[in-house]
PDB file of C-alpha atoms in Angstrom:
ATOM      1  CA  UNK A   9      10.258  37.194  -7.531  1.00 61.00           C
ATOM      2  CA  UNK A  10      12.744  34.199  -8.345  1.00 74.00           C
ATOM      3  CA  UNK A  11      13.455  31.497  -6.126  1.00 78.00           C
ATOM      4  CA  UNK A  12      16.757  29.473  -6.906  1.00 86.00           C
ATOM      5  CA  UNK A  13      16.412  25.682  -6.384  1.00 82.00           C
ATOM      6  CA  UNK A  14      19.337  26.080  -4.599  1.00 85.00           C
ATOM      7  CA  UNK A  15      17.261  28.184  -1.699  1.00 87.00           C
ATOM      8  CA  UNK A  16      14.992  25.638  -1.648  1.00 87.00           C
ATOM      9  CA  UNK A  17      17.123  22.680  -1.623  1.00 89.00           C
ATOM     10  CA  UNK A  18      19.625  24.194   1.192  1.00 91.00           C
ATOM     11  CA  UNK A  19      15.535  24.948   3.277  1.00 90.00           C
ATOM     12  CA  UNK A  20      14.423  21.509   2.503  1.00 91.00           C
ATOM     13  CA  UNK A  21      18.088  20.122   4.406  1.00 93.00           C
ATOM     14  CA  UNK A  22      17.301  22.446   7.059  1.00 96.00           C
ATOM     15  CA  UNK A  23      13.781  21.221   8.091  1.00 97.00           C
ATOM     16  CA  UNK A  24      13.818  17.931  10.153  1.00 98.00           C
ATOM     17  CA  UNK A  25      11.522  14.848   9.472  1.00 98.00           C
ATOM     18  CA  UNK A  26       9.736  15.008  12.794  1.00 98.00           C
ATOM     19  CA  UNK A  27       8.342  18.666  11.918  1.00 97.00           C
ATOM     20  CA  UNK A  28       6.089  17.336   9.220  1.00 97.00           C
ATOM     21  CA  UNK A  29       5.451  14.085  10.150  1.00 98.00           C
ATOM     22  CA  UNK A  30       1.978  12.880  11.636  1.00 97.00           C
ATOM     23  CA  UNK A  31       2.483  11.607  14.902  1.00 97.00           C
ATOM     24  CA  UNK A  32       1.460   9.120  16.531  1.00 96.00           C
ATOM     25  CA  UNK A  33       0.715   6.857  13.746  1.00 97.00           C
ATOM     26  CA  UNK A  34      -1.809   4.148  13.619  1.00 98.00           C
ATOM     27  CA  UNK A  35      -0.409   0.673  13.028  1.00 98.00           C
ATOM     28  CA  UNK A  36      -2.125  -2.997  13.126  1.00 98.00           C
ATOM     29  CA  UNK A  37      -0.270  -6.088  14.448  1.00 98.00           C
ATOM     30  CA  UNK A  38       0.987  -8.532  11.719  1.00 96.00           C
ATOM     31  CA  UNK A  39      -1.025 -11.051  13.683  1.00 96.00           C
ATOM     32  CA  UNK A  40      -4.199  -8.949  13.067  1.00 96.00           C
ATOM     33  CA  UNK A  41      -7.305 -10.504  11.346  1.00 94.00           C
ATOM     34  CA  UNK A  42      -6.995  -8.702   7.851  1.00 94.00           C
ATOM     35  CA  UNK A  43     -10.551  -7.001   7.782  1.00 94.00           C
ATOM     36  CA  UNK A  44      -8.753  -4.772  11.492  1.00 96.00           C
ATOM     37  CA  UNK A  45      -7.133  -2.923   7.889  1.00 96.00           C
ATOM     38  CA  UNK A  46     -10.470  -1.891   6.274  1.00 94.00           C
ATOM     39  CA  UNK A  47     -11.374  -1.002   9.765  1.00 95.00           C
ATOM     40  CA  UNK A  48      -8.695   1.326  10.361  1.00 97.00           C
ATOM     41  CA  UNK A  49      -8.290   2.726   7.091  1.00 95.00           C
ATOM     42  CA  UNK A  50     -12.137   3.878   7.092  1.00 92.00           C
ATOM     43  CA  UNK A  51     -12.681   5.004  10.947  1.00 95.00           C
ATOM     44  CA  UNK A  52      -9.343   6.980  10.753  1.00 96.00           C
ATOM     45  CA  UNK A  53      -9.013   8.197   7.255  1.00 94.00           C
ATOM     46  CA  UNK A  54      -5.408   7.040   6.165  1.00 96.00           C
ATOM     47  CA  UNK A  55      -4.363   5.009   3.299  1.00 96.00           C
ATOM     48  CA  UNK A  56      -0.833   3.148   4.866  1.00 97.00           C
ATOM     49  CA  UNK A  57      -0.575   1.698   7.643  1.00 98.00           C
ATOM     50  CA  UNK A  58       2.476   0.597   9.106  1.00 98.00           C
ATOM     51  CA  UNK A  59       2.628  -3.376  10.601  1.00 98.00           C
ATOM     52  CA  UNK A  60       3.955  -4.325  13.380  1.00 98.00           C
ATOM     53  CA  UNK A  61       5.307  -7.112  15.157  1.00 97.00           C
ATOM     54  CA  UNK A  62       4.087  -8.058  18.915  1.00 97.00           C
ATOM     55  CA  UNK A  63       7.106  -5.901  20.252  1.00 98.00           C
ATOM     56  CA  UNK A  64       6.179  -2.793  18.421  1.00 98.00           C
ATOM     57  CA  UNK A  65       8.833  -3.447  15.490  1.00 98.00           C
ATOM     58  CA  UNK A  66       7.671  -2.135  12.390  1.00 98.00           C
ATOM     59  CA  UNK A  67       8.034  -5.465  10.034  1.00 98.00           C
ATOM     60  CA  UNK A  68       5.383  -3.794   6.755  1.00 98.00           C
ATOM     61  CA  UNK A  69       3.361  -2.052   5.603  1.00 98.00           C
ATOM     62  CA  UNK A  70      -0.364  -2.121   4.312  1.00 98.00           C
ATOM     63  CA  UNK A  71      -1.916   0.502   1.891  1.00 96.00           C
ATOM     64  CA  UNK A  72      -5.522   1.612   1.149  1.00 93.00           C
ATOM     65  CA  UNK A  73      -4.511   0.624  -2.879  1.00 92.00           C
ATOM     66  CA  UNK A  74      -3.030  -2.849  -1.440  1.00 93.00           C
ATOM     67  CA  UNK A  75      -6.580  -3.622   0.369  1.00 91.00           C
ATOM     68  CA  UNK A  76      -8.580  -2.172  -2.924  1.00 88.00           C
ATOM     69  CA  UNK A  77      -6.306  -5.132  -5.205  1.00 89.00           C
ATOM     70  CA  UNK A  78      -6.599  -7.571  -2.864  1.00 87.00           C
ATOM     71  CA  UNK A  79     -10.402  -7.458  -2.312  1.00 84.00           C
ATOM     72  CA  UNK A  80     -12.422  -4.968  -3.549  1.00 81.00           C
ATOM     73  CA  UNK A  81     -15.324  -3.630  -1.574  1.00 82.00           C
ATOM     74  CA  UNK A  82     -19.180  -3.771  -3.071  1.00 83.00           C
ATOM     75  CA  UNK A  83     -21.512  -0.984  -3.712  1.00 82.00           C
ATOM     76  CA  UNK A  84     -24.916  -0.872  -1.362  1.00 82.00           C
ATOM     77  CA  UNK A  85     -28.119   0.434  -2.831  1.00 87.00           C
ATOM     78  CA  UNK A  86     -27.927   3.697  -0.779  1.00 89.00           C
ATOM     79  CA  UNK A  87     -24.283   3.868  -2.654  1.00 84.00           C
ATOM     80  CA  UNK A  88     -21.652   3.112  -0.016  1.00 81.00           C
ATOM     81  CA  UNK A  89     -19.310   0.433   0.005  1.00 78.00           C
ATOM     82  CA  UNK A  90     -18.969  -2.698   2.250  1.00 78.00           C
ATOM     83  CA  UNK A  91     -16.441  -5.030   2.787  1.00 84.00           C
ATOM     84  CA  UNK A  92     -17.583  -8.920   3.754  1.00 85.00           C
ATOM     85  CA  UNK A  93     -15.219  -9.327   6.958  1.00 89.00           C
ATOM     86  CA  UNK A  94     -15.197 -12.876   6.254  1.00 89.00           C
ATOM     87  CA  UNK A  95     -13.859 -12.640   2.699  1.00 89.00           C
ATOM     88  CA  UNK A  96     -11.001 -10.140   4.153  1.00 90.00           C
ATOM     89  CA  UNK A  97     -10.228 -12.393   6.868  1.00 90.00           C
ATOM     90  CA  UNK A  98      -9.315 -14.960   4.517  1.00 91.00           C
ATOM     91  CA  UNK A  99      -6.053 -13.078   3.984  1.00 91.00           C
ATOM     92  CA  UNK A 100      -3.317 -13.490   6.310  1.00 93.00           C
ATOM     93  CA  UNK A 101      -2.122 -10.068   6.627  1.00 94.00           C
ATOM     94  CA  UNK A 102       1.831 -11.437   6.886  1.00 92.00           C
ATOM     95  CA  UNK A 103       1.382 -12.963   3.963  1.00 93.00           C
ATOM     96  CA  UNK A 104       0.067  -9.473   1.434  1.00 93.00           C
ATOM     97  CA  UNK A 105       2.162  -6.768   3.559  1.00 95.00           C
ATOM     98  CA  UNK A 106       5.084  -4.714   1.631  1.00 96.00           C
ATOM     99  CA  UNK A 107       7.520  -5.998   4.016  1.00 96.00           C
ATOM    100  CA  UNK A 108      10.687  -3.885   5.140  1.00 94.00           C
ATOM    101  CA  UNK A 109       9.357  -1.163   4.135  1.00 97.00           C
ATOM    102  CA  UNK A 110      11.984   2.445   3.371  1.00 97.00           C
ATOM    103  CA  UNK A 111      11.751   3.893   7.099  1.00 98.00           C
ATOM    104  CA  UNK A 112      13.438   7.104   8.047  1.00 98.00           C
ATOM    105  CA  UNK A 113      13.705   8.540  11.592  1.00 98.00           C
ATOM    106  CA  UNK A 114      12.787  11.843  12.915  1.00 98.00           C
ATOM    107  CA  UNK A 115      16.329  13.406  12.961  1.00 98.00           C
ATOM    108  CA  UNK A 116      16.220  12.814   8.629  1.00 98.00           C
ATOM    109  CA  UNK A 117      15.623  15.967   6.599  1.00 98.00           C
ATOM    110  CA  UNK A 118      12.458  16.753   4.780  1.00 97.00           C
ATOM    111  CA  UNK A 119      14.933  16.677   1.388  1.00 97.00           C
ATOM    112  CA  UNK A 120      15.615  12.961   2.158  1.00 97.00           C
ATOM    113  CA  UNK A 121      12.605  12.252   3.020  1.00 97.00           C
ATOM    114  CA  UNK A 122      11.356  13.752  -0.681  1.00 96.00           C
ATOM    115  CA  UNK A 123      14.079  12.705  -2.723  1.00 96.00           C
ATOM    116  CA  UNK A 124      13.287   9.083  -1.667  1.00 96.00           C
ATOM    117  CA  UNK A 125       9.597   9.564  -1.925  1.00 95.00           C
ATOM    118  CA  UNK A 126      10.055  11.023  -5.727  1.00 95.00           C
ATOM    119  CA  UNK A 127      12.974   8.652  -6.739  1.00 96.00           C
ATOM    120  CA  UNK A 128      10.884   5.226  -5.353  1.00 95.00           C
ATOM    121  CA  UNK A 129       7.655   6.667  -5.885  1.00 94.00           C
ATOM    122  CA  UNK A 130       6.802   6.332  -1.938  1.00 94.00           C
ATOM    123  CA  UNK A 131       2.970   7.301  -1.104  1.00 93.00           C
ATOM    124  CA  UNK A 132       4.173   7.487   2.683  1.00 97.00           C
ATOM    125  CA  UNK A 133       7.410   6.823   4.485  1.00 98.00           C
ATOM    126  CA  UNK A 134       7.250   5.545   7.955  1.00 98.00           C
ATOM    127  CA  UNK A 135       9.115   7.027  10.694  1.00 98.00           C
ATOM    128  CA  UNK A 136      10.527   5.015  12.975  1.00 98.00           C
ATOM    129  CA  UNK A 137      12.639   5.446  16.649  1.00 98.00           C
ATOM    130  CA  UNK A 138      15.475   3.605  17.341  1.00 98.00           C
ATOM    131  CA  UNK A 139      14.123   0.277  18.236  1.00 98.00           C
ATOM    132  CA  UNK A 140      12.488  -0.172  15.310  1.00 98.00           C
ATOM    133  CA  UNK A 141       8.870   1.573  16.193  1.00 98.00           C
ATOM    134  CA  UNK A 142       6.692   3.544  14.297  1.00 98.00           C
ATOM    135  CA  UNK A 143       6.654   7.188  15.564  1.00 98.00           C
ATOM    136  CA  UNK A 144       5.141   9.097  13.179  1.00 98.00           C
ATOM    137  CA  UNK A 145       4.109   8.915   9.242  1.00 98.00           C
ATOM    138  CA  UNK A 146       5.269  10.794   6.209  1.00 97.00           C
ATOM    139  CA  UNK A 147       2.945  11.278   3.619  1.00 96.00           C
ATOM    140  CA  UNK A 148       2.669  13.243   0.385  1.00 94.00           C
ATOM    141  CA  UNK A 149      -0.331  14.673   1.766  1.00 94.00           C
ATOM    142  CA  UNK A 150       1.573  15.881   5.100  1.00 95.00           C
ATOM    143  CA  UNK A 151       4.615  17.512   2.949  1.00 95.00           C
ATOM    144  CA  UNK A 152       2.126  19.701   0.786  1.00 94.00           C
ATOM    145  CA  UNK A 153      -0.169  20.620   4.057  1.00 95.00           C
ATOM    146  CA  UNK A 154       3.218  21.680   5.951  1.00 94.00           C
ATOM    147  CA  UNK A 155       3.887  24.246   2.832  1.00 90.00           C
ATOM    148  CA  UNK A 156       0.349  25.574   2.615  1.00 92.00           C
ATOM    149  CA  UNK A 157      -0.836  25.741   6.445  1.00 82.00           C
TER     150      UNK A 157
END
C-alpha cells in the first residue's frame, strides 16, 4: 500500500490543534519560587511548562532540560535524585524562562503545528486562547500518541 505525502499533508491541514493537544495544561506563575518547577515537573510528569503572568498571560516557558542546565539534581544512596530547594530558589524564575515563547491556538492545524515544531526544533508548543492563556499543550509526545491510540 502507498501513501502519497500529499494524502498526508492535505489530513494533517484537516485535523485541528485542539484535537491533539493536552488540555488543561499545568503552568507556574513567573513570580513562583523556582524549586514550584522541579515540583511540578516530577508530581505531574511533563517536561515544559508554560509561565504565566498574575493575569493568566502566558509570558515563558520552562523545560525539564532548562531545570537539568540550570541546576542539576544529586543522586541518593537508594539511587533517586533530589533537588536542594534552597539552591533552586536562588533562581528567579523571570530571569532563566524562554520568554515569548511560539504559541498557537486551538483553531491551528496539526500541519502548522508540526512544520513549526520540525523547522524550530520545538519540544512542545503552547496553546493559547485569545487573551493570551494557556489552554492546552502540544508536545511531540502528544502528536505520536494521537497516531498510535
Amino acid at each position: 500500500m502507498s501513501i502519497k505525502r500529499t494524502d498526508i499533508k492535505q489530513a494533517l491541514m484537516e485535523i485541528l490543534v485542539k484535537e491533539v493537544m493536552v488540555s488543561p495544561v499545568i503552568t507556574v506563575k513567573e513570580t513562583d519560587d523556582f524549586a514550584l518547577v522541579q515540583e511540578k515537573i516530577s508530581l505531574y510528569d511533563v517536561r515544559h511548562l508554560p509561565v504565566v503572568n498574575d493575569a493568566g498571560v502566558i509570558t515563558g516557558l520552562i523545560t525539564q532540560r532548562d531545570l537539568y542546565q540550570i541546576h542539576s539534581p544529586r543522586r541518593l544512596e537508594d539511587g533517586s535524585w533530589y533537588y536542594d530547594k534552597d539552591a533552586l530558589n536562588q533562581f528567579v524564575l523571570s530571569k532563566v524562562m524562554l520568554i515569548k515563547p511560539f504559541t498557537l491556538k486551538p483553531q491551528n492545524t496539526l500541519f502548522e503545528a508540526i512544520e513549526a515544531t520540525v523547522r524550530f526544533k520545538f519540544g512542545c508548543i503552547p496553546i493559547i486562547d485569545d487573551y493570551k492563556h494557556p489552554c492546552g499543550i502540544l508536545t511531540r509526545d502528544t502528536i505520536l500518541k494521537y497516531f498510535t491510540a
